[in-house]
Amino acid sequence: MTHEIAVIPGDGIGQEVIPAAVEVLEALDIDFEFVEADAGDAVLEETGEALPQETYDLAASADATLFGAAGDSAADVILPLREAVGSFVNIRPAKAYPGIDAVRPETDLVFLRENTEGVYAGLEDRLTQDVSTLTRVVTESASETLAEFACDYVSDADDHDGFTIVHKANVMRETDGLFRDTVKSVADDRGVDTDEVLMDAFATRVCLEPEQFDVVACPNLAGDVLSDLAAGLVGGLGLLPSANVGPERALFEPVHGTAPDIAGEGIANPAATIISAAMLLEYLGYEDESERVNEAVEVTLEEGPRTADLGGDASTEDVPEAIIERL
Amino acid sequence: MTHEIAVIPGDGIGQEVIPAAVEVLEALDIDFEFVEADAGDAVLEETGEALPQETYDLAASADATLFGAAGDSAADVILPLREAVGSFVNIRPAKAYPGIDAVRPETDLVFLRENTEGVYAGLEDRLTQDVSTLTRVVTESASETLAEFACDYVSDADDHDGFTIVHKANVMRETDGLFRDTVKSVADDRGVDTDEVLMDAFATRVCLEPEQFDVVACPNLAGDVLSDLAAGLVGGLGLLPSANVGPERALFEPVHGTAPDIAGEGIANPAATIISAAMLLEYLGYEDESERVNEAVEVTLEEGPRTADLGGDASTEDVPEAIIERL
Ligand SMILES: CC(C)[C@H](C(=O)O)[C@@H](O)C(=O)O
Ligand SMILES: CC(C)[C@H](C(=O)O)[C@@H](O)C(=O)O
C-alpha cells in the first residue's frame, strides 16, 4: 500500500530541514509517495496567496503532511492547514534530551491541545471606533473529541497515569467550565484518572516542579502558550516536534519557526523535523520504524554529529546521514 | 491628612499576613486610619455573599485597600474589588531576591496587566446544548489608558528603557491588533521605546533569557498567566506583591493564595504582603517610607528571621518585628 505524503517545506530553514526528514523516511522500507507543494511568505510574494488552493487540497487528500515553517504569513498557512487535515488535536511533546542544556531537565510533558476552537474560532468585529470583540467558542462536542483522544492516548501507553486538565474556568465559567466538565465526565466514564489545574497556577508550578506533570489536555490558546513555556524549560523550540491529528489524516511539523538568521546556510538542526517524521510513522501504524528513528535521533543528539545550535559544526545534511546509519 | 485604608484579610493565611503588614505601616509616622472588612469563603459560608456590599463600598471609598487572599471564592472577591477601586492596571513585579532559590535568578520583570477587559469582560452564553461563547472585549480607550500608564511608569524611573508589548495579534487580529496598535501609537507619540513579542514566543523566551525583558504591557489574561510564569522563574508566588491601580484609589495584594496547608499555624511568610504595603506607600506619595520598608524587607530576607518556606523557623509575627527594627 502506497502512502501519499504531502511535503510542504515553506520558508527559511523549512527548505533545509524538510528534505533531511524526507531522506530519513526514504531510507525505510515503506512505500511512500512524496508530493511537494508551496506555502508561506515566498509563494505569497509571488502569487498573492500564502496558502495556494493546490496546497490546501493536497494536504486535505494526502495520507499525511509534513510541514516545515512559514514566516510572517504563518497564521495564514498553519491555521488553514490544520483545518485541511481536520485536525482536532495538536500533540506537543516537550521533553529534555540527555546532553542538551535545559532550564528544567526533569521536564517530560505531552500537551494535547484542542485544535479547532477557543479564541482560534476567532469571530472578530470592530463594533465602534472604540470597541472590538472576539467570540471565543467552546463546544461540548470538540471537548468530548479531545477527551476521548486524551483517554486513548494515556491508555495506549503503560507509562501514563491519567492526565491533567488545564483551564481558566474560574474566570471563563461558562466556556472553560463546559470544557472542564465535559473532559472530566468523558474521562470518568472511561475510568481514566484526571486532575485539574488553573492555567495561571500551571504556569507557576510547571517551572517549580515540572516532574509533577505528564499529559496535559487544554483549550487551544492555553496549549499554544503553555507548550511554548515547556519548550523554554527544555532548552528552546529547537528539538520539539508536533502532530496535528484529525480523524483520517494528520499534519506533522517542528515547533520551531523559519530561523531567518541562519536560513540558507545549511546549518539548521533537522532533529525536530525528523522527530516529527517519527510521529508520522507512528500515526501511519509503523510503530517499530518510528521507534527506530527516535532512538537513532537520540543517539545522534548525544554522540553527534551536532549542528551549531548544539555547539557542533555539522551541516544539516550530516544529521540524516548519521541517523540513517544508526537505524 | 488622614488616609483611610481598607483592610480585607480574607481567608487562610490572609488572616495572618495582613496584620503583619498593618503592623509595619503603623510603625511609620503617617496618619493612617485602618478599617477592617470581610470577604472570601468564610463570610460566604456565613452570609451567602463572598463580597458583602459594605466591603465593596469600603474599598470603593477608602484611599487604598490592603487585601490578603480568598479561597474558592477568589474570583467573586478580587474581580469586583478591582472594579470597586476602578483599577485599570495590575502592576506585578517579579524579581528574584538575593539568597532565595530561583529557577532563573536573573529575572527582574514588571508586568503592567490591563485590568478591566479581555476575556475578563466575560460576557458568556450557552447558546445551545453544544455551544458556549465568551465575548472578549478590547477597547481603544482601555488600551490607551494602559499605554499612558506604561509610558509614565518607564519615564518616572531612570532604570527602564521603554517596554515590551506582548499580545497574540497574529491570531486575535482585530482585538489584540487594536491593543498592539493603540499601545504602540501612544508610546510613539510620547517618544517611549517599545518592542513587541507574541505571547507564546514570550513564554519560551522568558525562560531562556529573562534578562532580555524588563517592563511588559499586555492584555488581561496574558498578564495573569505570564506574570505567574515569571513567579515560577523567581521561585514561586511567595514573595510577589501586586497593585491594582485606578485613577483615584488602588488595591494592594500579595500574589499568593490562602495556603490552606499552613493556615492557622502562624508560620506564613508575610513578606509579599509587606512588599505590597510598600507599593501602597509609594502610591500614596510616601516614597521614602516605601523605600525604607523595601530595604528592610530585603535585609530581613537575606539575614532572617526566616519563615519555614525559606528554610527558617521564624513565626509570621517575628518578621514585621525584625523589619520594624530595621526601618
Ligand atoms: C503561527 C500561529 C498561528 C500558531 C498558533 O498560535 O497556533 C503557532 O504559534 C503554533 O503554535 O503553531
Ligand atoms: C482569582 C482570579 C480571578 C485572579 C485572576 O485571574 O485575575 C488571579 O488569578 C489573579 O491573577 O489575581
XYZ file of C-alpha atoms and ligand atoms in Angstrom:
678
model
C 0.000 0.000 0.000
C 1.341 3.373 -1.050
C 1.093 6.296 1.382
C 0.841 9.709 -0.189
C 2.767 12.229 1.896
C 2.313 15.938 1.227
C 5.614 17.735 1.731
C 5.398 21.483 2.395
C 8.806 22.942 3.277
C 7.585 26.567 3.479
C 10.060 29.343 4.223
C 13.506 29.754 5.729
C 15.047 26.672 7.249
C 11.853 24.772 6.362
C 13.567 24.364 2.964
C 16.505 22.643 4.657
C 15.045 20.569 7.461
C 12.181 19.053 5.468
C 14.465 17.389 2.856
C 16.514 15.957 5.739
C 13.402 14.369 7.248
C 12.249 13.052 3.866
C 15.670 11.444 3.432
C 15.190 9.554 6.690
C 11.695 8.416 5.679
C 13.018 7.282 2.283
C 15.645 5.143 3.961
C 12.909 2.968 5.494
C 11.349 0.061 3.706
C 7.947 1.721 3.325
C 6.118 2.624 0.135
C 5.833 6.428 0.371
C 4.911 8.759 -2.445
C 6.102 12.268 -1.626
C 4.296 15.164 -3.298
C 5.744 18.622 -2.726
C 3.804 21.882 -2.522
C 4.377 25.545 -1.669
C 3.219 27.700 1.222
C 4.424 30.734 3.115
C 5.943 34.145 2.541
C 7.773 33.288 -0.689
C 4.717 31.975 -2.512
C 2.656 34.838 -1.047
C 5.078 37.322 -2.600
C 4.887 35.506 -5.937
C 1.177 34.708 -6.172
C -0.608 36.824 -3.565
C -1.597 33.708 -1.602
C 0.299 32.309 1.381
C -1.551 29.026 1.017
C -2.372 28.203 -2.623
C -5.527 26.168 -3.154
C -3.483 23.241 -4.596
C -1.505 23.050 -1.385
C -4.644 23.075 0.732
C -6.226 20.386 -1.462
C -3.096 18.265 -1.330
C -2.984 18.340 2.480
C -6.729 17.625 2.546
C -6.290 14.448 0.468
C -2.817 13.106 1.338
C -2.499 10.399 3.988
C -0.232 12.666 5.979
C 1.532 16.006 5.601
C 4.999 17.083 6.614
C 5.230 20.854 7.053
C 8.360 22.922 7.722
C 7.747 26.518 8.753
C 6.335 29.776 7.410
C 7.459 33.355 8.022
C 5.180 36.326 8.693
C 2.334 34.534 6.972
C 2.492 31.605 9.437
C -1.040 32.048 10.758
C -2.434 32.167 7.203
C -0.676 28.923 6.437
C -0.834 26.747 9.507
C -4.379 27.504 10.680
C -5.990 26.535 7.336
C -3.657 23.537 7.005
C -4.819 22.263 10.396
C -8.358 22.606 9.105
C -7.429 20.883 5.822
C -6.418 17.727 7.698
C -9.440 18.054 10.003
C -7.144 18.266 12.995
C -8.930 18.251 16.336
C -5.839 17.847 18.495
C -2.337 19.251 18.407
C 0.036 16.848 20.154
C 3.072 18.651 21.551
C 5.608 16.596 23.444
C 8.153 18.691 25.348
C 10.969 16.737 26.881
C 14.561 17.492 27.644
C 17.144 15.337 25.856
C 20.184 13.920 27.628
C 23.206 16.067 26.990
C 21.182 19.090 25.879
C 21.180 22.177 28.122
C 17.780 22.723 29.720
C 16.430 25.117 32.328
C 14.495 22.174 33.864
C 15.922 18.866 32.605
C 13.254 16.912 34.516
C 10.565 18.194 32.115
C 8.800 15.436 30.186
C 5.370 16.584 29.121
C 2.879 15.989 26.372
C 0.324 18.693 25.614
C -2.915 17.646 23.959
C -4.157 20.969 22.677
C -7.692 21.413 21.392
C -7.089 22.454 17.807
C -10.291 23.859 16.333
C -11.833 26.487 18.566
C -11.375 28.717 21.621
C -10.113 32.126 20.548
C -8.969 30.481 17.300
C -12.600 30.245 16.225
C -11.904 33.969 16.004
C -15.099 35.666 15.058
C -13.914 39.227 15.435
C -15.623 42.561 14.998
C -14.802 46.207 15.303
C -18.119 47.350 16.725
C -17.254 51.036 17.057
C -14.137 53.170 16.831
C -13.540 52.246 20.456
C -14.750 48.679 20.804
C -13.531 45.444 19.253
C -14.758 41.953 20.150
C -13.770 38.376 19.587
C -16.154 35.496 20.152
C -14.445 32.636 21.916
C -16.250 29.396 21.149
C -16.122 26.229 23.226
C -18.316 23.295 22.298
C -19.217 20.163 24.145
C -18.546 18.116 21.004
C -14.990 19.380 20.469
C -14.258 18.973 24.174
C -15.569 15.404 24.017
C -13.452 14.589 20.981
C -10.334 15.907 22.703
C -11.221 13.999 25.870
C -11.711 10.701 24.019
C -8.359 11.229 22.332
C -6.676 12.006 25.658
C -8.171 8.862 27.204
C -6.935 6.725 24.289
C -3.555 8.425 24.459
C -2.928 7.674 28.129
C -4.459 4.190 27.900
C -2.422 3.059 24.868
C 0.878 3.511 26.672
C 1.787 1.972 30.030
C 3.722 4.941 31.264
C 0.859 7.397 31.756
C -1.281 7.646 34.807
C -4.222 9.709 33.641
C -3.943 13.337 32.585
C -4.229 16.899 33.856
C -6.987 19.223 32.656
C -5.732 22.816 32.453
C -8.275 25.615 32.089
C -9.337 29.010 33.412
C -12.880 28.145 34.460
C -12.758 30.447 37.490
C -12.973 33.379 35.065
C -14.344 31.808 31.862
C -17.003 29.973 33.798
C -19.383 29.041 31.033
C -16.871 28.263 28.260
C -13.930 26.767 30.140
C -16.444 25.376 32.603
C -18.024 23.436 29.726
C -14.555 22.334 28.593
C -13.548 21.144 32.041
C -16.818 19.419 32.901
C -17.029 17.664 29.544
C -13.440 16.419 29.560
C -13.756 15.269 33.145
C -17.022 13.457 32.556
C -15.675 11.587 29.494
C -12.601 10.567 31.481
C -14.717 9.488 34.461
C -16.892 7.329 32.180
C -13.788 5.746 30.706
C -12.245 5.155 34.121
C -9.300 7.428 33.358
C -7.841 9.490 36.215
C -7.722 13.260 35.832
C -6.799 16.181 37.959
C -7.238 19.860 37.154
C -5.084 22.951 37.472
C -5.867 26.556 36.616
C -3.886 27.866 33.634
C -2.043 30.531 35.647
C -1.223 28.178 38.507
C 0.059 25.665 35.945
C 2.445 28.305 34.567
C 3.973 28.764 38.016
C 4.028 25.114 39.000
C 5.493 23.739 35.784
C 8.583 25.931 36.390
C 8.923 24.819 40.002
C 8.015 21.136 39.746
C 7.799 20.018 36.111
C 8.080 16.383 37.212
C 4.589 16.708 38.731
C 3.019 16.813 35.267
C 2.830 14.341 32.414
C -0.048 14.568 29.921
C -1.963 17.863 29.795
C -5.270 18.419 27.979
C -6.228 22.044 27.430
C -8.024 24.569 25.248
C -6.372 25.947 22.128
C -4.621 29.147 23.316
C -3.639 27.603 26.656
C -1.987 24.774 24.701
C -0.181 27.245 22.482
C 1.259 29.281 25.340
C 1.889 26.549 27.901
C 3.604 24.216 25.415
C 5.856 27.086 24.373
C 6.567 27.675 28.057
C 7.523 23.996 28.378
C 9.722 24.453 25.306
C 11.563 27.165 27.201
C 12.058 24.796 30.137
C 13.623 22.088 27.937
C 16.008 24.460 26.209
C 14.057 26.043 23.395
C 11.913 25.186 20.414
C 14.819 23.593 18.568
C 14.096 19.938 19.268
C 10.316 19.907 19.648
C 8.082 18.024 17.213
C 4.324 18.241 16.886
C 1.410 16.473 15.299
C -1.935 17.899 14.208
C -4.189 14.874 14.158
C -7.589 14.511 12.506
C -9.895 11.534 12.086
C -8.416 10.450 8.741
C -5.235 12.395 8.191
C -2.675 14.395 10.076
C -0.015 17.065 9.696
C 3.402 16.962 11.333
C 5.610 19.982 11.947
C 8.549 21.040 14.070
C 7.511 23.639 16.666
C 10.338 25.983 15.641
C 9.992 28.700 13.008
C 11.885 29.776 9.913
C 15.052 30.937 11.765
C 15.797 33.742 9.281
C 19.181 34.399 10.927
C 20.617 31.085 9.733
C 18.338 30.223 6.798
C 20.186 29.291 3.617
C 23.424 28.394 5.357
C 22.790 24.655 5.533
C 23.448 24.540 9.275
C 19.896 24.263 10.655
C 19.201 21.403 13.039
C 16.722 18.998 11.384
C 16.164 16.960 14.581
C 12.728 18.413 15.434
C 11.503 17.709 11.909
C 12.916 14.188 11.948
C 11.219 13.548 15.302
C 8.012 14.911 13.735
C 8.530 12.391 10.908
C 8.794 9.683 13.579
C 5.387 10.818 14.870
C 4.113 10.494 11.287
C 5.411 6.922 11.137
C 3.655 6.064 14.375
C 0.443 7.674 13.140
C 0.504 5.518 9.980
C 0.975 2.402 12.069
C 4.726 1.926 11.615
C 5.494 1.797 15.293
C 8.738 -0.154 15.003
C 10.116 2.216 12.403
C 9.028 5.189 14.486
C 10.875 3.849 17.490
C 13.977 3.114 15.433
C 14.044 6.690 14.125
C 13.511 8.142 17.618
C 16.319 6.032 19.029
C 18.688 6.944 16.211
C 17.878 10.631 16.773
C 18.594 10.319 20.499
C 21.942 8.622 19.892
C 22.829 11.276 17.326
C 21.859 14.102 19.693
C 24.156 12.621 22.318
C 27.068 11.433 20.199
C 26.858 13.768 17.236
C 27.225 14.936 14.587
C 25.812 18.087 16.145
C 24.711 21.255 14.424
C 25.774 24.730 15.589
C 22.743 25.261 17.884
C 24.037 22.328 19.952
C 27.620 23.510 19.906
C 28.785 21.386 16.959
C 29.814 22.197 13.413
C 27.876 19.601 11.434
C 25.804 20.617 8.438
C 22.064 19.951 8.215
C 22.768 17.129 5.772
C 25.224 15.369 8.079
C 22.424 14.690 10.553
C 20.085 12.486 8.467
C 23.123 10.586 7.170
C 24.212 9.770 10.702
C 20.661 8.882 11.711
C 20.194 6.574 8.710
C 23.427 4.767 9.570
C 22.110 4.196 13.085
C 18.646 2.986 12.071
C -4.054 64.381 56.447
C -5.566 61.039 57.418
C -5.519 58.204 54.900
C -8.312 55.710 55.195
C -7.000 52.219 54.442
C -9.456 49.384 53.895
C -8.049 46.184 55.327
C -9.516 42.939 53.973
C -7.636 39.894 55.275
C -9.929 37.327 53.599
C -9.304 33.600 54.131
C -6.473 31.319 55.219
C -3.108 32.959 55.711
C -4.676 36.269 54.655
C -5.712 36.472 58.324
C -2.057 36.220 59.363
C -0.096 38.154 56.781
C -2.369 41.204 56.667
C -1.958 42.055 60.396
C 1.820 41.743 59.897
C 1.736 44.297 57.085
C -0.540 46.632 59.062
C 1.946 46.461 61.932
C 4.704 47.692 59.633
C 2.516 50.523 58.313
C 1.603 51.515 61.875
C 5.256 51.797 62.792
C 5.683 54.661 60.317
C 4.974 58.239 61.166
C 1.941 58.509 58.896
C -1.656 59.209 59.835
C -3.464 56.050 58.715
C -6.954 55.019 59.703
C -7.386 51.285 59.180
C -10.913 49.971 58.655
C -11.311 46.215 58.501
C -13.876 44.298 56.422
C -14.717 40.714 55.456
C -14.526 38.857 52.160
C -13.987 35.305 50.966
C -15.101 31.767 51.714
C -15.727 32.253 55.435
C -18.103 35.195 55.040
C -19.695 33.440 52.047
C -20.462 30.451 54.254
C -21.904 32.730 56.917
C -23.861 35.226 54.837
C -24.192 33.754 51.336
C -22.022 36.530 49.892
C -18.287 36.255 49.234
C -18.072 40.030 48.935
C -20.566 41.827 51.207
C -21.790 45.170 49.922
C -20.156 47.002 52.899
C -16.792 45.595 51.899
C -17.253 46.658 48.289
C -18.358 50.137 49.381
C -15.439 50.460 51.755
C -12.898 49.610 49.034
C -14.710 51.988 46.680
C -14.326 54.882 49.098
C -11.073 54.242 51.019
C -7.871 55.889 49.839
C -6.292 52.493 49.420
C -7.088 48.865 50.188
C -4.903 46.092 51.507
C -6.266 42.667 50.593
C -4.965 39.272 51.731
C -6.345 36.273 49.878
C -9.592 34.409 49.278
C -10.197 30.693 48.851
C -12.517 29.085 46.292
C -14.481 32.308 46.044
C -11.380 34.263 44.933
C -12.794 35.310 41.563
C -16.005 36.559 43.221
C -13.955 38.673 45.577
C -10.997 40.018 43.666
C -12.657 40.830 40.339
C -15.358 43.077 41.901
C -12.781 44.599 44.281
C -10.630 45.575 41.294
C -13.714 47.224 39.851
C -14.515 48.900 43.181
C -11.203 50.764 43.089
C -11.614 51.467 39.355
C -8.393 49.614 38.659
C -7.256 49.839 35.043
C -3.838 48.292 35.570
C -2.496 45.437 37.654
C 1.192 46.026 38.420
C 3.035 42.769 39.049
C 6.730 42.956 39.735
C 8.501 39.575 39.585
C 12.085 39.630 40.694
C 14.346 37.131 42.343
C 15.689 38.094 45.772
C 19.311 37.532 46.765
C 19.664 34.354 48.769
C 16.299 32.955 47.665
C 16.329 29.858 45.418
C 15.130 30.708 41.926
C 14.916 28.785 38.654
C 16.177 31.925 36.865
C 17.741 34.338 39.361
C 18.347 36.908 36.587
C 14.598 37.543 36.337
C 13.596 41.130 37.128
C 10.340 41.969 35.433
C 7.348 44.206 35.923
C 4.080 43.245 34.273
C 1.578 46.006 33.565
C -1.556 43.985 33.033
C -4.690 45.542 31.562
C -7.182 45.072 34.364
C -10.699 45.684 33.048
C -11.383 43.731 29.883
C -10.163 40.983 27.536
C -11.734 37.658 28.477
C -12.421 39.173 31.908
C -15.143 41.318 30.356
C -16.640 37.838 30.233
C -19.963 38.084 28.517
C -20.695 34.392 28.331
C -23.570 32.406 26.861
C -24.609 28.823 26.481
C -26.150 29.150 23.042
C -27.177 25.515 22.650
C -26.508 22.235 24.420
C -23.335 22.034 22.348
C -22.137 25.615 22.001
C -20.892 28.111 24.566
C -19.382 31.512 23.795
C -17.472 34.239 25.552
C -17.155 37.718 24.146
C -13.620 39.002 24.532
C -13.654 42.811 24.546
C -10.711 45.055 23.735
C -11.227 48.795 23.551
C -9.058 51.554 22.229
C -9.755 53.596 25.353
C -8.619 50.932 27.830
C -5.564 50.198 25.693
C -4.747 53.927 25.652
C -5.124 54.212 29.412
C -2.773 51.267 29.942
C -0.309 52.703 27.437
C -0.262 56.131 29.114
C 0.351 54.419 32.427
C 3.154 52.307 30.961
C 4.787 55.415 29.475
C 4.600 57.232 32.822
C 5.896 54.140 34.577
C 9.030 53.770 32.473
C 9.633 57.525 32.334
C 9.372 58.109 36.090
C 12.290 55.820 36.860
C 15.766 56.044 35.330
C 16.290 52.334 35.083
C 13.779 51.484 32.371
C 14.421 51.687 28.689
C 10.940 51.542 27.195
C 8.684 48.499 27.450
C 7.662 45.334 25.632
C 4.150 44.875 24.247
C 3.069 41.244 24.498
C -0.001 40.119 22.538
C -1.362 37.443 20.215
C -2.347 39.658 17.298
C -1.383 37.044 14.715
C -4.468 35.103 15.775
C -6.635 37.725 17.513
C -6.060 40.182 14.702
C -8.820 42.664 15.362
C -8.809 42.679 19.184
C -5.135 42.183 20.019
C -4.347 44.104 16.836
C -6.237 47.077 18.301
C -4.429 46.620 21.616
C -0.994 46.462 19.997
C -1.546 49.333 17.568
C -3.047 51.595 20.225
C -0.344 50.963 22.817
C 2.384 51.404 20.219
C 0.930 54.604 18.870
C 0.592 56.178 22.341
C 4.197 55.212 23.105
C 5.416 56.562 19.764
C 3.669 59.874 20.416
C 5.250 60.046 23.841
C 8.697 59.156 22.486
C 8.851 55.952 24.537
C 10.610 52.928 23.002
C 8.635 49.722 22.615
C 9.202 46.344 21.086
C 6.661 43.564 20.676
C 6.685 39.830 21.243
C 3.952 37.278 20.655
C 2.546 35.805 23.849
C 3.665 32.240 23.068
C 7.152 33.308 21.993
C 7.409 35.354 25.190
C 6.651 32.230 27.243
C 9.596 30.434 25.643
C 11.999 33.340 25.677
C 11.412 34.466 29.254
C 12.584 31.008 30.413
C 15.676 31.092 28.221
C 16.719 34.728 28.533
C 14.734 36.522 31.253
C 17.349 39.288 31.339
C 16.132 40.360 27.885
C 12.907 41.698 29.372
C 12.075 44.474 31.804
C 8.633 46.110 31.697
C 5.871 44.222 29.888
C 2.474 45.670 28.931
C -0.162 43.121 27.993
C -3.849 42.242 27.909
C -5.575 40.883 30.986
C -5.286 37.076 30.645
C -1.792 37.282 29.149
C -0.766 39.302 32.200
C -2.322 36.777 34.528
C -0.568 33.770 33.004
C 2.776 35.318 32.089
C 3.248 37.006 35.466
C 2.536 33.663 37.137
C 5.098 32.109 34.802
C 7.609 34.737 35.914
C 6.664 33.908 39.512
C 7.717 30.331 38.799
C 11.061 31.558 37.463
C 11.800 33.575 40.624
C 10.938 30.716 42.960
C 7.182 30.848 43.414
C 4.389 33.186 44.352
C 5.616 33.518 47.927
C 7.398 36.871 47.659
C 5.443 38.615 44.925
C 3.430 41.764 45.619
C 0.907 43.432 43.336
C -1.017 46.646 42.946
C -4.365 47.225 41.273
C -4.296 50.892 40.396
C -7.186 53.137 39.450
C -7.420 56.879 38.829
C -8.262 57.744 42.456
C -7.659 54.673 44.568
C -5.847 51.370 44.481
C -5.816 47.890 45.976
C -2.684 46.042 47.039
C -2.411 42.279 47.451
C 0.219 39.565 47.610
C 0.069 37.331 44.522
C -0.054 34.163 46.637
C -3.270 32.500 47.788
C -4.690 31.281 51.073
C -2.161 28.415 51.573
C -4.694 26.147 53.307
C -1.923 23.656 54.194
C -0.303 26.046 56.680
C -3.161 28.427 57.506
C -3.722 28.971 61.216
C -0.255 27.841 62.250
C 1.244 31.334 62.436
C 4.150 30.394 60.165
C 3.100 32.059 56.896
C 5.613 34.383 55.274
C 4.214 37.946 55.336
C 6.938 39.335 53.033
C 4.801 39.567 49.876
C 2.098 41.430 51.782
C 4.616 43.777 53.383
C 6.132 44.483 49.946
C 2.570 45.145 48.718
C 2.215 47.609 51.616
C 5.407 49.284 50.375
C 3.728 49.684 46.984
C 0.768 51.261 48.819
C 3.132 53.741 50.484
C 4.632 54.676 47.137
C 1.167 55.062 45.643
C 0.144 57.494 48.400
C 3.285 59.546 47.800
C 5.400 58.248 50.689
C 8.339 57.294 48.520
C 10.971 57.467 51.241
C 8.956 55.306 53.582
C 8.271 52.869 50.761
C 11.964 52.539 50.050
C 12.779 52.098 53.721
C 10.277 49.257 54.016
C 11.562 47.590 50.844
C 15.137 47.784 52.057
C 14.256 46.420 55.480
C 12.403 43.532 53.809
C 15.411 42.729 51.627
C 17.771 42.701 54.589
C 15.360 40.510 56.519
C 15.001 38.086 53.605
C 18.772 37.740 53.480
C 19.651 37.790 57.161
C 16.497 36.452 58.759
C 14.412 35.814 60.679
C 13.110 33.470 58.000
C 9.826 31.606 57.910
C 9.578 27.902 57.050
C 9.055 28.443 53.290
C 12.560 29.943 53.205
C 14.065 27.226 55.360
C 13.834 29.074 58.696
C 11.718 28.569 61.784
C 10.507 32.094 62.480
C 6.842 32.792 63.101
C 4.814 35.194 60.961
C 4.960 37.756 63.777
C 8.753 37.641 64.030
C 9.050 39.087 60.538
C 7.340 42.505 60.964
C 9.175 42.932 64.262
C 12.537 42.433 62.570
C 11.528 44.698 59.691
C 10.373 47.473 62.018
C 13.689 47.309 63.869
C 15.497 47.760 60.557
C 13.382 50.655 59.273
C 1.509 30.698 13.886
C 0.441 30.607 14.949
C -0.912 30.882 14.355
C 0.477 29.251 15.664
C -0.610 29.163 16.721
O -0.800 30.101 17.512
O -1.236 28.098 16.783
C 1.794 28.876 16.321
O 2.087 29.703 17.398
C 1.716 27.454 16.771
O 1.545 27.214 17.966
O 1.770 26.553 15.918
C -8.614 34.675 41.225
C -8.504 35.055 39.765
C -9.815 35.564 39.250
C -7.375 36.057 39.535
C -7.257 36.438 38.058
O -7.311 35.569 37.161
O -7.084 37.628 37.790
C -5.988 35.616 39.999
O -5.501 34.560 39.226
C -5.050 36.794 39.886
O -4.257 36.835 38.939
O -5.148 37.690 40.711
